[in-house]
Amino acid sequence: MIAVIVLILLLLLVFFIWLDLHLGRKNVQRHDIKTPSSCSGKAALLTTGTQFFDTLFEEIEKATHHVHVQFYIYHEDSIGQEMSSLLKKKAKEGVNVRLLVDYMGSFFLKKKAIKELKKAGVQFAYSFTPGFPYFFYKLNRRNHRKITIIDGSRGFMGGFNVGDEYLGRDPRLGYWRDYHLLLSGPVIHTFQQQFIMDWEAASGEKFNGSEYFPELEKGPVKITTLFSAKAIYSFWLQHINQAQTSITIGSPYFIPDRPLQNALLQAIKRGVEVTLLVPMKSDHLLVKEASYFYFKDLLNAGCKIEEYYEGFFHAKVFLVDDKICDIGTTNFDQRSFFTNSEVNCIFEDRHLIEEAKKAIKEDLDRSETLTMTVWERMSYWKKTKILFAKVFSPFL
């Protein structure tokens, strides 16, 4: 009798969690109506941790009015302490400094460190703190954006977070490869608008003013920014279906849904050369195994899958026909498509695309081709893990 009661309670709990996740997702989708915004600006590609942090710190050091910083992960390690010291320094100089981090992504950021930031004048807030309603959905959701805006005129967006591993200091992962954009010009206004919305939702503070949106000179690059998961997903699906010659996808995690997987298979069938660039190493439990489930059909169809072995590949890039490129925070997985908050930049500028192609080639040169023979020779244990990972793939 007790066993029956326990079983019923467990089933009720599972149903409640499923309902919570389902209704939470539906609620977010109803409000996910942000339209793409196209603006001009200047852009440069940053691909190493040293390059990124040196440039980021240099630009923050020059700030005179405000610094708005948003990261998914903010570690309290060597580079994190250096970042915090700089933010505290600028706040003491009278610069308005706001730091927004994801609650789960930066879960281990100590209260003492936050207290010291606030004491120095840095305004701090967490995105997506779990609460009711939709507790389990909010617990599962992440604000995965990485945005920095300085004086409303220049900024950064891409894959890097704040942590020593992004400088290649984690011996387990080794050399870190990522793609981040240094941006300036009117395109910065779109990032500022999104940051303000995220900040207000997280902190409850309402602020506005023209000083956060200075008049900016147009740049040579037209950039379309996407903050809506639905828009990002639709963009990728549309351009996979429309591709004529080539598709290159770089992502640390590859867990597509059925429409995207089928679109890639159809593209290969009509003669499009599809290349996936993924890491050989894994930084999360079961993520690599989940990817291998989808690799089998793609390999059989003729897809080129390259595994980066130099260290860890964390960049998110989508290049179609060498004519249109997308760099951002969105991984090619179901979590990014349907749960997280993301941001992507799309451009067709020839010079910037050549920069991206050069970076991709460098990473392909440091990769090993995955073949069907290698896949078939995997142990039964690993193949079992692949099937197990598939079940949990939406949450990985």
Tab-separated table of C-alpha atoms in Angstrom, residues 228-365:
chain	number	residue	atom	x	y	z
A	228	SER	CA	14.278	36.427	-30.105
A	229	ALA	CA	14.898	32.670	-29.888
A	230	LYS	CA	12.050	32.154	-32.343
A	231	ALA	CA	13.644	34.593	-34.810
A	232	ILE	CA	17.091	32.984	-34.493
A	233	TYR	CA	15.669	29.496	-35.007
A	234	SER	CA	13.569	30.648	-37.989
A	235	PHE	CA	16.583	32.384	-39.542
A	236	TRP	CA	18.722	29.251	-39.351
A	237	LEU	CA	15.989	26.950	-40.636
A	238	GLN	CA	15.176	29.302	-43.535
A	239	HIS	CA	18.782	29.665	-44.644
A	240	ILE	CA	19.519	25.954	-44.373
A	241	ASN	CA	16.550	25.373	-46.672
A	242	GLN	CA	17.697	28.104	-49.072
A	243	ALA	CA	21.415	27.225	-49.144
A	244	GLN	CA	22.787	26.565	-52.623
A	245	THR	CA	26.447	25.595	-52.236
A	246	SER	CA	27.682	25.385	-48.635
A	247	ILE	CA	26.719	25.508	-44.962
A	248	THR	CA	29.253	25.722	-42.159
A	249	ILE	CA	28.080	25.381	-38.565
A	250	GLY	CA	30.426	25.853	-35.632
A	251	SER	CA	29.056	25.073	-32.189
A	252	PRO	CA	30.310	23.490	-28.954
A	253	TYR	CA	27.002	21.627	-28.659
A	254	PHE	CA	25.057	20.099	-31.530
A	255	ILE	CA	21.566	18.935	-30.534
A	256	PRO	CA	19.102	19.976	-33.282
A	257	ASP	CA	15.393	19.298	-33.265
A	258	ARG	CA	13.823	17.196	-36.034
A	259	PRO	CA	13.029	20.061	-38.490
A	260	LEU	CA	16.613	21.362	-38.369
A	261	GLN	CA	18.115	17.882	-38.676
A	262	ASN	CA	15.842	17.095	-41.625
A	263	ALA	CA	16.673	20.429	-43.260
A	264	LEU	CA	20.398	19.631	-43.055
A	265	LEU	CA	19.823	16.160	-44.521
A	266	GLN	CA	17.761	17.652	-47.364
A	267	ALA	CA	20.455	20.252	-48.051
A	268	ILE	CA	23.076	17.497	-48.389
A	269	LYS	CA	20.739	15.553	-50.685
A	270	ARG	CA	20.435	18.511	-53.068
A	271	GLY	CA	24.232	18.893	-53.259
A	272	VAL	CA	25.014	21.456	-50.573
A	273	GLU	CA	28.330	20.864	-48.806
A	274	VAL	CA	27.556	20.792	-45.065
A	275	THR	CA	30.408	21.074	-42.558
A	276	LEU	CA	30.064	20.841	-38.794
A	277	LEU	CA	32.854	22.112	-36.556
A	278	VAL	CA	32.551	20.827	-32.987
A	279	PRO	CA	34.934	20.218	-30.072
A	280	MET	CA	36.570	16.841	-29.533
A	281	LYS	CA	36.556	17.466	-25.770
A	282	SER	CA	33.407	17.907	-23.730
A	283	ASP	CA	32.879	20.409	-20.932
A	284	HIS	CA	29.449	19.117	-19.837
A	285	LEU	CA	28.068	15.699	-18.928
A	286	LEU	CA	26.421	13.771	-21.821
A	287	VAL	CA	26.483	16.720	-24.262
A	288	LYS	CA	28.940	15.053	-26.626
A	289	GLU	CA	27.028	11.768	-26.482
A	290	ALA	CA	23.803	13.608	-27.328
A	291	SER	CA	25.496	15.127	-30.392
A	292	TYR	CA	26.680	11.731	-31.609
A	293	PHE	CA	23.068	10.563	-31.887
A	294	TYR	CA	22.496	13.145	-34.636
A	295	PHE	CA	25.913	12.662	-36.229
A	296	LYS	CA	25.135	9.133	-37.446
A	297	ASP	CA	22.470	10.104	-40.002
A	298	LEU	CA	24.456	13.160	-41.086
A	299	LEU	CA	27.600	11.091	-41.677
A	300	ASN	CA	25.631	8.550	-43.686
A	301	ALA	CA	24.238	11.389	-45.808
A	302	GLY	CA	27.703	12.823	-46.546
A	303	CYS	CA	28.103	15.588	-43.964
A	304	LYS	CA	31.663	16.609	-43.020
A	305	ILE	CA	32.090	16.574	-39.238
A	306	GLU	CA	35.324	18.021	-37.880
A	307	GLU	CA	36.294	17.695	-34.200
A	308	TYR	CA	38.554	20.442	-32.865
A	309	TYR	CA	41.408	18.860	-30.890
A	310	GLU	CA	43.718	21.797	-30.062
A	311	GLY	CA	41.756	22.618	-26.901
A	312	PHE	CA	38.092	23.519	-26.558
A	313	PHE	CA	35.988	25.008	-29.360
A	314	HIS	CA	33.228	27.230	-27.922
A	315	ALA	CA	32.465	29.529	-30.880
A	316	LYS	CA	28.987	29.860	-32.364
A	317	VAL	CA	29.069	30.565	-36.091
A	318	PHE	CA	26.720	29.903	-39.007
A	319	LEU	CA	27.948	30.601	-42.558
A	320	VAL	CA	25.846	30.017	-45.690
A	321	ASP	CA	27.150	30.086	-49.284
A	322	ASP	CA	30.023	32.319	-48.069
A	323	LYS	CA	27.529	35.193	-48.400
A	324	ILE	CA	25.794	35.531	-45.048
A	325	CYS	CA	27.253	34.907	-41.621
A	326	ASP	CA	25.821	34.722	-38.103
A	327	ILE	CA	27.955	35.042	-34.958
A	328	GLY	CA	26.445	35.181	-31.501
A	329	THR	CA	25.707	33.360	-28.277
A	330	THR	CA	23.325	30.724	-29.641
A	331	ASN	CA	24.514	27.127	-29.636
A	332	PHE	CA	23.101	24.711	-32.209
A	333	ASP	CA	21.048	22.938	-29.561
A	334	GLN	CA	17.510	22.777	-28.259
A	335	ARG	CA	18.320	24.631	-25.038
A	336	SER	CA	19.432	27.701	-26.990
A	337	PHE	CA	16.537	27.443	-29.462
A	338	PHE	CA	13.686	26.971	-27.013
A	339	THR	CA	14.755	27.867	-23.464
A	340	ASN	CA	17.615	30.360	-23.184
A	341	SER	CA	17.741	34.077	-23.926
A	342	GLU	CA	20.318	34.672	-26.667
A	343	VAL	CA	21.652	37.292	-29.065
A	344	ASN	CA	23.055	36.914	-32.585
A	345	CYS	CA	24.516	39.266	-35.185
A	346	ILE	CA	23.980	38.634	-38.893
A	347	PHE	CA	26.031	40.314	-41.605
A	348	GLU	CA	26.910	40.081	-45.286
A	349	ASP	CA	29.960	42.356	-45.303
A	350	ARG	CA	32.657	40.744	-47.449
A	351	HIS	CA	35.598	41.833	-45.291
A	352	LEU	CA	34.024	40.596	-42.056
A	353	ILE	CA	32.983	37.318	-43.689
A	354	GLU	CA	36.567	36.816	-44.854
A	355	GLU	CA	37.715	37.350	-41.256
A	356	ALA	CA	35.239	34.713	-40.115
A	357	LYS	CA	36.288	32.298	-42.877
A	358	LYS	CA	39.937	32.725	-41.929
A	359	ALA	CA	39.148	31.911	-38.294
A	360	ILE	CA	37.056	28.891	-39.324
A	361	LYS	CA	39.860	27.598	-41.572
A	362	GLU	CA	42.368	27.914	-38.717
A	363	ASP	CA	40.054	25.863	-36.525
A	364	LEU	CA	39.372	23.271	-39.221
A	365	ASP	CA	43.135	22.875	-39.662
